[in-house]
mmCIF file of C-alpha atoms in Angstrom:
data_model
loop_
_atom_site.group_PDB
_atom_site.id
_atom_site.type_symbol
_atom_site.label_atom_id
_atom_site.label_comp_id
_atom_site.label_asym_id
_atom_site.label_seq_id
_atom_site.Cartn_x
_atom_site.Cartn_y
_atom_site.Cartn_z
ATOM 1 C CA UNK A 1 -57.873 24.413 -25.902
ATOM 2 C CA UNK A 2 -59.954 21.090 -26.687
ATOM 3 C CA UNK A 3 -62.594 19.671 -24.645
ATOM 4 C CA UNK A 4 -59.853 17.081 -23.876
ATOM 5 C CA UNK A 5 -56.919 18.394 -24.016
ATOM 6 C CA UNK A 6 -53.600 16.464 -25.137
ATOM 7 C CA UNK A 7 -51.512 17.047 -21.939
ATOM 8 C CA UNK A 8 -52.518 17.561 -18.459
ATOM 9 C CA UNK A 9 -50.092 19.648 -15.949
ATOM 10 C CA UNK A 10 -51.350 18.795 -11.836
ATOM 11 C CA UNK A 11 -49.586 21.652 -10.133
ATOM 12 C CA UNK A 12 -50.005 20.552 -6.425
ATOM 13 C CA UNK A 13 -48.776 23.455 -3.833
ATOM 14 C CA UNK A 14 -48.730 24.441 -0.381
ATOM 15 C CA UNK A 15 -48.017 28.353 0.793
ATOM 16 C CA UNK A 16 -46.290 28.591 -2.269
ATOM 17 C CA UNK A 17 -47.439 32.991 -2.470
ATOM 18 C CA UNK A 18 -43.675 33.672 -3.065
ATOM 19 C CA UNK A 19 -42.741 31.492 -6.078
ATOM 20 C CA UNK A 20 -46.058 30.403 -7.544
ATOM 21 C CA UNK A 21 -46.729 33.078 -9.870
ATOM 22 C CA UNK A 22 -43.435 33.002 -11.351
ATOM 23 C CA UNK A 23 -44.081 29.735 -12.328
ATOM 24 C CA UNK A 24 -47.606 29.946 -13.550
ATOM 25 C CA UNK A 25 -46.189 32.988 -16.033
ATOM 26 C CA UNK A 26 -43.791 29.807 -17.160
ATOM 27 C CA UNK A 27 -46.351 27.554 -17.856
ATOM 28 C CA UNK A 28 -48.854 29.441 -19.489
ATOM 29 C CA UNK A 29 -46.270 31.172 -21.576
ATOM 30 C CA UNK A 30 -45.148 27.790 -23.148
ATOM 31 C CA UNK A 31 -45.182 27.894 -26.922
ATOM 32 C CA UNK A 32 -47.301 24.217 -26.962
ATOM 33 C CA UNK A 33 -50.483 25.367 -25.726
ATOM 34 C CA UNK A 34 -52.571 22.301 -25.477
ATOM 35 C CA UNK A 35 -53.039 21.135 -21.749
ATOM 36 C CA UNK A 36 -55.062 21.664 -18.968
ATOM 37 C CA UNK A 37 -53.379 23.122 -15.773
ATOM 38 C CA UNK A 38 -55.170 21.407 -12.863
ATOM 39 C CA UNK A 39 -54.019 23.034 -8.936
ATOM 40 C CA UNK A 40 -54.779 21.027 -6.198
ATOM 41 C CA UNK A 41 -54.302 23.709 -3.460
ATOM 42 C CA UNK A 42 -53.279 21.988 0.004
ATOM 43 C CA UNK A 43 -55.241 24.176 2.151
ATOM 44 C CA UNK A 44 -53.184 27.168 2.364
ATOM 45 C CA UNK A 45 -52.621 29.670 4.847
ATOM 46 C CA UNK A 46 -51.016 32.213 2.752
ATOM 47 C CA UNK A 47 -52.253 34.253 -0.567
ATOM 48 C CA UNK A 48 -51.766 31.341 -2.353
ATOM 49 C CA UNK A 49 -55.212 31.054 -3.038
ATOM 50 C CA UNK A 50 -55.907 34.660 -4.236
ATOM 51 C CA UNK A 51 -52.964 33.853 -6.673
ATOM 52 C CA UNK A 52 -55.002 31.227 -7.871
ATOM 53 C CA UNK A 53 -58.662 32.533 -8.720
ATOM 54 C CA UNK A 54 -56.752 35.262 -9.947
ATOM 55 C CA UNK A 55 -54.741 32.957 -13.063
ATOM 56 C CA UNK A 56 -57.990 31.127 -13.504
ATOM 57 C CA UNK A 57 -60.006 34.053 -13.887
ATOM 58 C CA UNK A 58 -57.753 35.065 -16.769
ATOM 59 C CA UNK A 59 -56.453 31.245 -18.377
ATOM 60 C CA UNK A 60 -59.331 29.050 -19.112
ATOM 61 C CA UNK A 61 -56.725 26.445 -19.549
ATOM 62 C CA UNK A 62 -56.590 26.455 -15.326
ATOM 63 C CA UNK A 63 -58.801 23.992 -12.955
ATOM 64 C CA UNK A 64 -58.149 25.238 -9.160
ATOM 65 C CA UNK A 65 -59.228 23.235 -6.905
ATOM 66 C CA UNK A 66 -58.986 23.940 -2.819
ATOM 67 C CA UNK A 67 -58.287 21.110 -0.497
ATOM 68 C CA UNK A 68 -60.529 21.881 2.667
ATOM 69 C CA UNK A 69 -57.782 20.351 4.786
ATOM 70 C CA UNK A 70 -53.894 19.378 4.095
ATOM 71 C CA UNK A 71 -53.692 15.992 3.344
ATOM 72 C CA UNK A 72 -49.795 15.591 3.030
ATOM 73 C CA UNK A 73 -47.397 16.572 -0.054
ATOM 74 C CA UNK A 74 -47.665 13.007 -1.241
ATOM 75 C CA UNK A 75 -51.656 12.283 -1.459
ATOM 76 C CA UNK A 76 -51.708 15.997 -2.698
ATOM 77 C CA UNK A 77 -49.477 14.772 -5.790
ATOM 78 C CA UNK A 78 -51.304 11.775 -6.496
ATOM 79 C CA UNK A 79 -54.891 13.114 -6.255
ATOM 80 C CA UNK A 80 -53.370 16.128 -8.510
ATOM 81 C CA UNK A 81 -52.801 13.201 -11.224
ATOM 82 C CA UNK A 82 -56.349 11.861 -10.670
ATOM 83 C CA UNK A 83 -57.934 14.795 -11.521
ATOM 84 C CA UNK A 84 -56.401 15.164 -15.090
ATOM 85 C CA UNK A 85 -57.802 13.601 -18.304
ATOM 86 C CA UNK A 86 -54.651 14.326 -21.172
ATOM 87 C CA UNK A 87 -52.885 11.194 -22.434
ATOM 88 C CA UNK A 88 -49.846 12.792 -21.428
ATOM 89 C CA UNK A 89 -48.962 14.069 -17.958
ATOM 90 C CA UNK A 90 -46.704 16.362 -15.723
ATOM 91 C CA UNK A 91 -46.171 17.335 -12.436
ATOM 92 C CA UNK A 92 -44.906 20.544 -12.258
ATOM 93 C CA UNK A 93 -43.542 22.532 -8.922
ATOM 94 C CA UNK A 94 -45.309 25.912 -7.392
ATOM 95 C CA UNK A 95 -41.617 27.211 -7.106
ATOM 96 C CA UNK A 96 -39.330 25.794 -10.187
ATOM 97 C CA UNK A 97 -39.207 28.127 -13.895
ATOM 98 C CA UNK A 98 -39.449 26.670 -17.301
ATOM 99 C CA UNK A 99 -38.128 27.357 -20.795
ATOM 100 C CA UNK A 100 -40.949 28.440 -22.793
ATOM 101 C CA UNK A 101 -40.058 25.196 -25.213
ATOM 102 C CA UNK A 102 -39.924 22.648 -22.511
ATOM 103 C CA UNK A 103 -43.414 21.296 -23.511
ATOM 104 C CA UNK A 104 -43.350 21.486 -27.005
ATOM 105 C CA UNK A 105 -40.108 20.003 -26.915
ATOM 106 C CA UNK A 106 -40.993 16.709 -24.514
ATOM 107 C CA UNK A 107 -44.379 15.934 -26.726
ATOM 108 C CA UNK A 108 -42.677 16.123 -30.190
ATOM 109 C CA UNK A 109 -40.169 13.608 -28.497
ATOM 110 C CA UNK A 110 -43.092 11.246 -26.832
ATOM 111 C CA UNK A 111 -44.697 11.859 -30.574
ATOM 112 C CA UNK A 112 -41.365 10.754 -32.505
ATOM 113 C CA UNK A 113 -40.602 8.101 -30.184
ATOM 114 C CA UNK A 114 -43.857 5.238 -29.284
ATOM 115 C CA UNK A 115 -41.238 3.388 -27.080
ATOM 116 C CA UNK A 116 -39.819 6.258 -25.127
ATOM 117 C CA UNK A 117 -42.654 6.677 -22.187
ATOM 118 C CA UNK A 118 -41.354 10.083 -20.185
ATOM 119 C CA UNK A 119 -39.730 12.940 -22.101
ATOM 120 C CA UNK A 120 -37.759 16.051 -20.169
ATOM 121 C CA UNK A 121 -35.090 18.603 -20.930
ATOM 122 C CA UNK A 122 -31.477 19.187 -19.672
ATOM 123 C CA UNK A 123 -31.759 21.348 -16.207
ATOM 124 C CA UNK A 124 -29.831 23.980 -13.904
ATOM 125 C CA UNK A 125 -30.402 24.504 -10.250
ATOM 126 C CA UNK A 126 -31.338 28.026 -9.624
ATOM 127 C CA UNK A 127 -31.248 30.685 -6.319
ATOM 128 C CA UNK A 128 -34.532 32.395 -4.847
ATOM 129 C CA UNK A 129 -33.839 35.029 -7.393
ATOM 130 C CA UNK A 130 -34.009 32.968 -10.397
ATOM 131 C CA UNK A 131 -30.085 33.079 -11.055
ATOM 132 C CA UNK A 132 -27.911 29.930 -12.102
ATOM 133 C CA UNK A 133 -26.162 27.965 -9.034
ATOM 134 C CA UNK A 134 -25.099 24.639 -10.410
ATOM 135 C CA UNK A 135 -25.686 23.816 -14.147
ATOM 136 C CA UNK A 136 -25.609 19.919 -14.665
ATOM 137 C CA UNK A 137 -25.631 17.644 -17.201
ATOM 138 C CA UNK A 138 -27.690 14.478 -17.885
ATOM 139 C CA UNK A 139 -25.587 11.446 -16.999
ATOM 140 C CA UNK A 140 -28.200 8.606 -16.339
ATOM 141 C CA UNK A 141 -28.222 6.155 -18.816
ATOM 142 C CA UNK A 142 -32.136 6.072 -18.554
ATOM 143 C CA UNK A 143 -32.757 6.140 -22.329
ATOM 144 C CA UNK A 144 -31.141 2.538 -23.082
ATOM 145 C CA UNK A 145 -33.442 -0.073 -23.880
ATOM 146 C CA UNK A 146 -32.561 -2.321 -21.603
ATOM 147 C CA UNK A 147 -34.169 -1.958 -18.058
ATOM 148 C CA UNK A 148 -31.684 -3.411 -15.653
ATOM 149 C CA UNK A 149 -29.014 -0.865 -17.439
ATOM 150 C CA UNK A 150 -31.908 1.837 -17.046
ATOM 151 C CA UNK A 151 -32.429 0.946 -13.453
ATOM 152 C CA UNK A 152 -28.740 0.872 -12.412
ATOM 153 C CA UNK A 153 -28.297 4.093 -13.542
ATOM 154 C CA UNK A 154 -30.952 5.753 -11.365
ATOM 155 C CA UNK A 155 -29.505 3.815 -8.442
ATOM 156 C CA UNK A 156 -26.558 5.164 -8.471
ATOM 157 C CA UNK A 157 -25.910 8.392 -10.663
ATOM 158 C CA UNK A 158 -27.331 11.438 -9.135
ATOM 159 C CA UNK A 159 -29.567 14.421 -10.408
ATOM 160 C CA UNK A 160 -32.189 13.518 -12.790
ATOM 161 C CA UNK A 161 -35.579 14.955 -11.496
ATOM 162 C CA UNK A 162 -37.493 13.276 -13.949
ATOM 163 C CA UNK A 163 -40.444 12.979 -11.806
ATOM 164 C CA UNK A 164 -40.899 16.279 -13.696
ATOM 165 C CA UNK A 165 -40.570 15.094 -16.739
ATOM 166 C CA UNK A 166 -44.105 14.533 -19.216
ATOM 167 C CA UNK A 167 -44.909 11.157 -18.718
ATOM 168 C CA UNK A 168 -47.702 9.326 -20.748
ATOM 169 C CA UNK A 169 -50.720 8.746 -17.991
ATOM 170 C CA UNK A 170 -51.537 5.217 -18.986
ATOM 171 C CA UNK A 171 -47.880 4.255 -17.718
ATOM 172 C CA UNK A 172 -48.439 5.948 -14.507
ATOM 173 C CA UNK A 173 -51.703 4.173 -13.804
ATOM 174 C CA UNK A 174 -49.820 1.012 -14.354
ATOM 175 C CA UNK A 175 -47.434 1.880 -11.548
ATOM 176 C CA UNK A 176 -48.437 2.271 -7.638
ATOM 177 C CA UNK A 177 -48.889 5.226 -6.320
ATOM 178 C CA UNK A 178 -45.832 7.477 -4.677
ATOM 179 C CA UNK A 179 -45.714 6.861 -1.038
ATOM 180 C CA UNK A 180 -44.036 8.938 2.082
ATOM 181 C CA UNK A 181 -41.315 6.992 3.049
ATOM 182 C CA UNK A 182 -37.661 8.543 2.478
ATOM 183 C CA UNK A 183 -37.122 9.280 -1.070
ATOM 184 C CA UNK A 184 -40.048 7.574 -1.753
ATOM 185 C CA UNK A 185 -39.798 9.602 -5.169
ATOM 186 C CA UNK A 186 -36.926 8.128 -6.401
ATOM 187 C CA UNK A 187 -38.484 4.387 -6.159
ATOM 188 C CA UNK A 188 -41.434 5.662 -7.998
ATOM 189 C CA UNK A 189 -39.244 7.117 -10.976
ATOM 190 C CA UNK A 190 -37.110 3.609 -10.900
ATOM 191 C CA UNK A 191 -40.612 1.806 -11.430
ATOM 192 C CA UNK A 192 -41.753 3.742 -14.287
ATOM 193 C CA UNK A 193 -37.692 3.398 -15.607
ATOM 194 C CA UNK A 194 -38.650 -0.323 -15.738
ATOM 195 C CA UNK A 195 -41.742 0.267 -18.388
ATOM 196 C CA UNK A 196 -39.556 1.502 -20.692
ATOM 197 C CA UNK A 197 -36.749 4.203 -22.102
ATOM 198 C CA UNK A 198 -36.658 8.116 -21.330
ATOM 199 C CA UNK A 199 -35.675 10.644 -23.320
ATOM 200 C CA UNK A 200 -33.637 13.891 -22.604
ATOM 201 C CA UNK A 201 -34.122 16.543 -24.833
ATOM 202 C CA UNK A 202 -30.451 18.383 -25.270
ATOM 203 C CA UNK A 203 -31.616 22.034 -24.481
ATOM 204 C CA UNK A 204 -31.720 23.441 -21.416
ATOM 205 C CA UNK A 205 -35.479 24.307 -20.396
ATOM 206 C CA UNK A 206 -35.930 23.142 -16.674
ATOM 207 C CA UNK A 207 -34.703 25.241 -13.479
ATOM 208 C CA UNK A 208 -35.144 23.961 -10.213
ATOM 209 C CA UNK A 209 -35.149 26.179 -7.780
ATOM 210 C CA UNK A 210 -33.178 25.737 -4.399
ATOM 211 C CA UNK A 211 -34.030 27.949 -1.824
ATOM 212 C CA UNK A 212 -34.738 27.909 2.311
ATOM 213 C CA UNK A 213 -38.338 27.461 2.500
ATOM 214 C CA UNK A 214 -37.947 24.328 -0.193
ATOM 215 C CA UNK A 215 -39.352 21.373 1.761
ATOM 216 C CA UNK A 216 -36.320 19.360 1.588
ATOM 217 C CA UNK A 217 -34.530 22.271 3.089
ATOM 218 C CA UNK A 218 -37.300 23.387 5.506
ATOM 219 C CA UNK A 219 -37.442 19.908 7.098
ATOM 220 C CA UNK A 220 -33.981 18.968 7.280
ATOM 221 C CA UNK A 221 -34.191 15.582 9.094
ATOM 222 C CA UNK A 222 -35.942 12.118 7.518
ATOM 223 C CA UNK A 223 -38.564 12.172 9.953
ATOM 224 C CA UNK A 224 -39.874 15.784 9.170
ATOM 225 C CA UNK A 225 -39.376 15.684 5.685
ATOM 226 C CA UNK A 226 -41.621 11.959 5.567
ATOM 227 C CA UNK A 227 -44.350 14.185 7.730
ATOM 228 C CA UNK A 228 -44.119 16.868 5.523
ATOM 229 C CA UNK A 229 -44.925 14.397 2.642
ATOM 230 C CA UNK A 230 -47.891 12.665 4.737
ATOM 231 C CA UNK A 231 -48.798 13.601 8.128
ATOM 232 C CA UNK A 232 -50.555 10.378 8.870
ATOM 233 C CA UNK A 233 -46.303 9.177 9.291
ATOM 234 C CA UNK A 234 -46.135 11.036 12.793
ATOM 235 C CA UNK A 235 -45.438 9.144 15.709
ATOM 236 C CA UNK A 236 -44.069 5.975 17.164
ATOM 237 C CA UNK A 237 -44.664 3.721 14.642
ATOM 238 C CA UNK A 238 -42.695 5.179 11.783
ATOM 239 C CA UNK A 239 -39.438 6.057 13.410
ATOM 240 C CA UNK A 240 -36.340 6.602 11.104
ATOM 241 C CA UNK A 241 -35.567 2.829 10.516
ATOM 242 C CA UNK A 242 -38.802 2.051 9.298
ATOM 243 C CA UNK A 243 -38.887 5.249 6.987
ATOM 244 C CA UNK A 244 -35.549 3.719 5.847
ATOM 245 C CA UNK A 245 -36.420 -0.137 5.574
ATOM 246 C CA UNK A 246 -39.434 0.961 3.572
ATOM 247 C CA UNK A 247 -36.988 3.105 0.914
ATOM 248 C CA UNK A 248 -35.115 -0.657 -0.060
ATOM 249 C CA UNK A 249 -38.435 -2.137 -0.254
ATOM 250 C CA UNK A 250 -39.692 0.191 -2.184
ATOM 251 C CA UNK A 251 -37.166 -0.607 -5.000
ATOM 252 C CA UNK A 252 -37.943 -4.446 -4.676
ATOM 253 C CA UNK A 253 -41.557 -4.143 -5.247
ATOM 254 C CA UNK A 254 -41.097 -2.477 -8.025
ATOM 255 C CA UNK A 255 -39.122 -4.458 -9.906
ATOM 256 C CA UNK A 256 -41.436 -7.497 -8.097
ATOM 257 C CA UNK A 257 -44.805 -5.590 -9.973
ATOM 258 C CA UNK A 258 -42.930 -4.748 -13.900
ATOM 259 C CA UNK A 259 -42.960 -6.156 -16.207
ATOM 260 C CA UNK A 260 -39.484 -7.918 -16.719
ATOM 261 C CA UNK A 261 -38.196 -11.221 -17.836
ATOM 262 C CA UNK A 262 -36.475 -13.738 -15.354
ATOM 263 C CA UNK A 263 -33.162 -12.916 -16.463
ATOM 264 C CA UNK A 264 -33.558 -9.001 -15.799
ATOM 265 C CA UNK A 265 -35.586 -9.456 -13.143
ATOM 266 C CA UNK A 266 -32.345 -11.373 -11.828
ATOM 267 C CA UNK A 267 -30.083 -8.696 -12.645
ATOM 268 C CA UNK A 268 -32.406 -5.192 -11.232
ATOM 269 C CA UNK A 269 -31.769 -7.537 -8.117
ATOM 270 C CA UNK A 270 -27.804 -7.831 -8.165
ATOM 271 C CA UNK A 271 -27.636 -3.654 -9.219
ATOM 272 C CA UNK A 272 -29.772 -3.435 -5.761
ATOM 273 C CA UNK A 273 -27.574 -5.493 -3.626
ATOM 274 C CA UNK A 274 -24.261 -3.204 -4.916
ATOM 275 C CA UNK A 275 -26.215 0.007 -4.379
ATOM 276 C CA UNK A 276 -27.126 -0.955 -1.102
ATOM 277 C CA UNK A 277 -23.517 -2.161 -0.339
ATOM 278 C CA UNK A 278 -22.768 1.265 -1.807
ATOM 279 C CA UNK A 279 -24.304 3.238 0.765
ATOM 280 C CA UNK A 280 -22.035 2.817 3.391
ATOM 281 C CA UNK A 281 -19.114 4.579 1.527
ATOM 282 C CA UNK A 282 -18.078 8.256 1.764
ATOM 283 C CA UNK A 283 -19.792 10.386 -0.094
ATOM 284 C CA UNK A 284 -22.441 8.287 -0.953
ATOM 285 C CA UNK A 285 -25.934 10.073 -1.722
ATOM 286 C CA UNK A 286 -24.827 13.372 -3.416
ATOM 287 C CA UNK A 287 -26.895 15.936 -3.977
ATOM 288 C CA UNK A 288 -26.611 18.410 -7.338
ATOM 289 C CA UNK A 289 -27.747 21.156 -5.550
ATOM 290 C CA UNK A 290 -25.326 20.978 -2.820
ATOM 291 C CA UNK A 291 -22.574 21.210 -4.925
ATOM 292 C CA UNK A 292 -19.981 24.672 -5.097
ATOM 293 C CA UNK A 293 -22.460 27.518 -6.963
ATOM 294 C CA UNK A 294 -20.894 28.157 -10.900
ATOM 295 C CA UNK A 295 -18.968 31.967 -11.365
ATOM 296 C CA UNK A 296 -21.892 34.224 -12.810
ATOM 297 C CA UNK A 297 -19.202 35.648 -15.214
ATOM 298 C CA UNK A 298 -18.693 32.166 -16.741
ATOM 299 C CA UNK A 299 -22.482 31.554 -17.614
ATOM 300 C CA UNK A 300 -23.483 31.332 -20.843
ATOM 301 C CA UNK A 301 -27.286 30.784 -20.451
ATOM 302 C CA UNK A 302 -30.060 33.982 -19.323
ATOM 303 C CA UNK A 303 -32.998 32.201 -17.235
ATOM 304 C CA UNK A 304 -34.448 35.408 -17.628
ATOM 305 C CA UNK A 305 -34.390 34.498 -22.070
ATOM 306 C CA UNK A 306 -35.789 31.762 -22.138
ATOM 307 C CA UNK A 307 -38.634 31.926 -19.460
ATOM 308 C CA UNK A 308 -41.678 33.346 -20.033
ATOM 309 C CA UNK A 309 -42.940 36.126 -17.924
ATOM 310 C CA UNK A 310 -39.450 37.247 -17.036
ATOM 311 C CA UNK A 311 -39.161 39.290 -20.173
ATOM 312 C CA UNK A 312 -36.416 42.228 -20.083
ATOM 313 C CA UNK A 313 -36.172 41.486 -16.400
ATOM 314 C CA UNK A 314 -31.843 42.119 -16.634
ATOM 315 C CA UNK A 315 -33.147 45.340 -18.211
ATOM 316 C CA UNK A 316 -34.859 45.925 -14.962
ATOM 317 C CA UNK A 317 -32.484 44.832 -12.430
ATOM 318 C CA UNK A 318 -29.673 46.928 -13.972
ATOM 319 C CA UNK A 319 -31.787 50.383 -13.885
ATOM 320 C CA UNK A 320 -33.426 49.470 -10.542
ATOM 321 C CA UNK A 321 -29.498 48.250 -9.091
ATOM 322 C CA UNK A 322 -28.570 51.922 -10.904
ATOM 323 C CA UNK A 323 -31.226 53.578 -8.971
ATOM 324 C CA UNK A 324 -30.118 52.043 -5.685
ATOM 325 C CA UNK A 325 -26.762 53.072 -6.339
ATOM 326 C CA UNK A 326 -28.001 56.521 -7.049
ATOM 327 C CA UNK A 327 -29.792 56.285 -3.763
ATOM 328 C CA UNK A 328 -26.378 55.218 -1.508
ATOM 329 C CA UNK A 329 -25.109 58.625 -3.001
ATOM 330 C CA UNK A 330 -28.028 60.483 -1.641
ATOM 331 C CA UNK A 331 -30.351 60.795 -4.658
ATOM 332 C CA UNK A 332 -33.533 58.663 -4.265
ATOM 333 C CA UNK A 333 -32.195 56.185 -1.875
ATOM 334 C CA UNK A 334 -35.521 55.292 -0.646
ATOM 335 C CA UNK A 335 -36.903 54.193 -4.213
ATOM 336 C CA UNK A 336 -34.346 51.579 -4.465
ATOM 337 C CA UNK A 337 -35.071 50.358 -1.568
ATOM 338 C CA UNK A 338 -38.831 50.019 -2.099
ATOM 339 C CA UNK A 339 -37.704 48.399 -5.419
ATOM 340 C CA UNK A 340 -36.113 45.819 -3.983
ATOM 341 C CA UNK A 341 -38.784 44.992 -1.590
ATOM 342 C CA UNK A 342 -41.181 44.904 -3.622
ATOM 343 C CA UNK A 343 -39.542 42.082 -6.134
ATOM 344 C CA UNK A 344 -39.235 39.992 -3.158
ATOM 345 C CA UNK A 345 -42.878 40.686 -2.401
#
């Protein structure tokens, strides 16, 4: 690694023991080695930590750095960003997994590309155990070089997560920072969508993982999940409507702050207006992840191929579900068990 390297990863987590070093296997295993991976731990209260000192002893390509209180999801992210010194930049997630490409493959886009400013992969929502739920494909028409069209599209198409997506840092500095209000993320993507085109690599190399303890999941009401992101939004003065009010506003300031011309200014306005008129219909707001889980049988893709660390892992699974098998018809029954425990461990 360089003194400076070319791409910066801030990897901002909270309890995150059960996921985290699956993913930091991911990331260091990537086949583009030249980035810095800079934690910002939240305070934690589990071995996250321990997990930590324990990467950076062996990667000198890891910064940890330990948060003496928790400051909120939110000011964790954007401090995260501060800290980092590449040209390019990503936010990556204590619990998702990543192709082993997915870097090399978003830089050599941002490299072949000066217009396009963010770069990400095709993705598949996955289980607690790493497994496939819901493959989807791309459908936002974010790489078309006009903005309004760009904008439109992230109003009302659903999936994208390309807040995880490598972005180069001098865009993000020209955008605010992410705030706590309700999907607060998704106005922060739509500003950057208004700097210019994305691109979506055609391999799929990100898997988001959907599981209970996920914050979205853990904190199942607007109000809980906007404390989650900062605490200072507890109490009277940001009930539910204002968490709300502040989501449309959101997307009017930022097309207020890019830079646009009259005319699309004009028109990011009128593909607001629908999309709020939108809202009210059923089914409005879908969520990839909550749709019906693919057939196993009818997959086509191994997470477990193309992410690092997880190396001959179906090998595993099939001796160790052989073993437990074994153990139902009374021959070491209690070493499957203990198998099984211990990869949930």
């Amino acid at each position: 690694m360089t003194d400076r390297p070319r791409l910066s990863i801030g990897l901002p987590v909270y309890n995150g023991e059960e996921y985290l070093a699956e993913s930091l296997d991911a990331l260091l295993g990537q086949t583009y080695e030249d980035f810095e991976l800079v934690i910002s731990d939240n305070a934690s209260t589990d071995g996250t930590q321990d997990i930590c000192r324990r990467y950076a002893e062996k990667d000198s390509r890891i910064r940890y750095i330990r948060l003496p209180r928790n400051i909120g999801a939110t000011p964790n992210h954007n401090y995260v960003f501060t800290e980092c010194r590449g040209e390019l930049f990503k936010w990556a997630s204590h619990d998702d997994l990543y192709g082993r490409d997915l870097l090399r493959a978003c830089v050599e886009a941002l490299d072949g590309r000066p217009d396009v400013i963010l770069a990400h992969a095709d993705q598949a929502v996955i289980d607690g155990d790493g497994q496939v739920k819901v493959p989807y494909e791309y459908g936002l028409a974010t790489a078309s070089p006009h903005a309004p069209e760009r904008f439109r599209s992230m109003l009302f198409e659903p999936g994208g997560d390309d807040f995880y997506g490598v972005i180069r840092a001098d865009v993000l500095r020209r955008v605010k920072p992410m705030d706590s209000y309700h999907h607060a993320d998704r106005t922060f993507v739509a500003e950057i969508g208004l700097h210019g085109p994305f691109h979506q690599v055609p391999e799929l190399l990100y898997f988001r993982r959907d599981h209970p303890t996920r914050a979205e999941r853990a904190n199942p009401s607007k109000r809980s999940r906007c404390v989650n992101l900062d605490p200072r939004r507890a109490g009277r003065l940001h009930p539910t409507p204002r968490l709300l009010a502040e989501y449309v506003w959101g997307f009017v300031s930022a097309i207020r702050r890019a830079p646009l011309s009259s005319a699309d200014r004009r028109a990011c306005y009128r593909h607001l207006s629908a999309w709020m008129a939108s809202r009210a219909r059923p089914g409005a707001g879908e969520r990839v992840e909550d749709r019906a889980p693919v057939d196993p049988a009818k997959l086509t893709v191994s997470v477990d191929a193309l992410v690092a660390g997880r190396e001959g892992r179906e090998g595993r699974e099939g001796r160790e579900g052989r073993e437990g098998r074994e153990g139902r018809d009374g021959h070491e029954g209690r070493d499957g068990r203990e198998g099984r425990e211990g990869r949930r461990a």
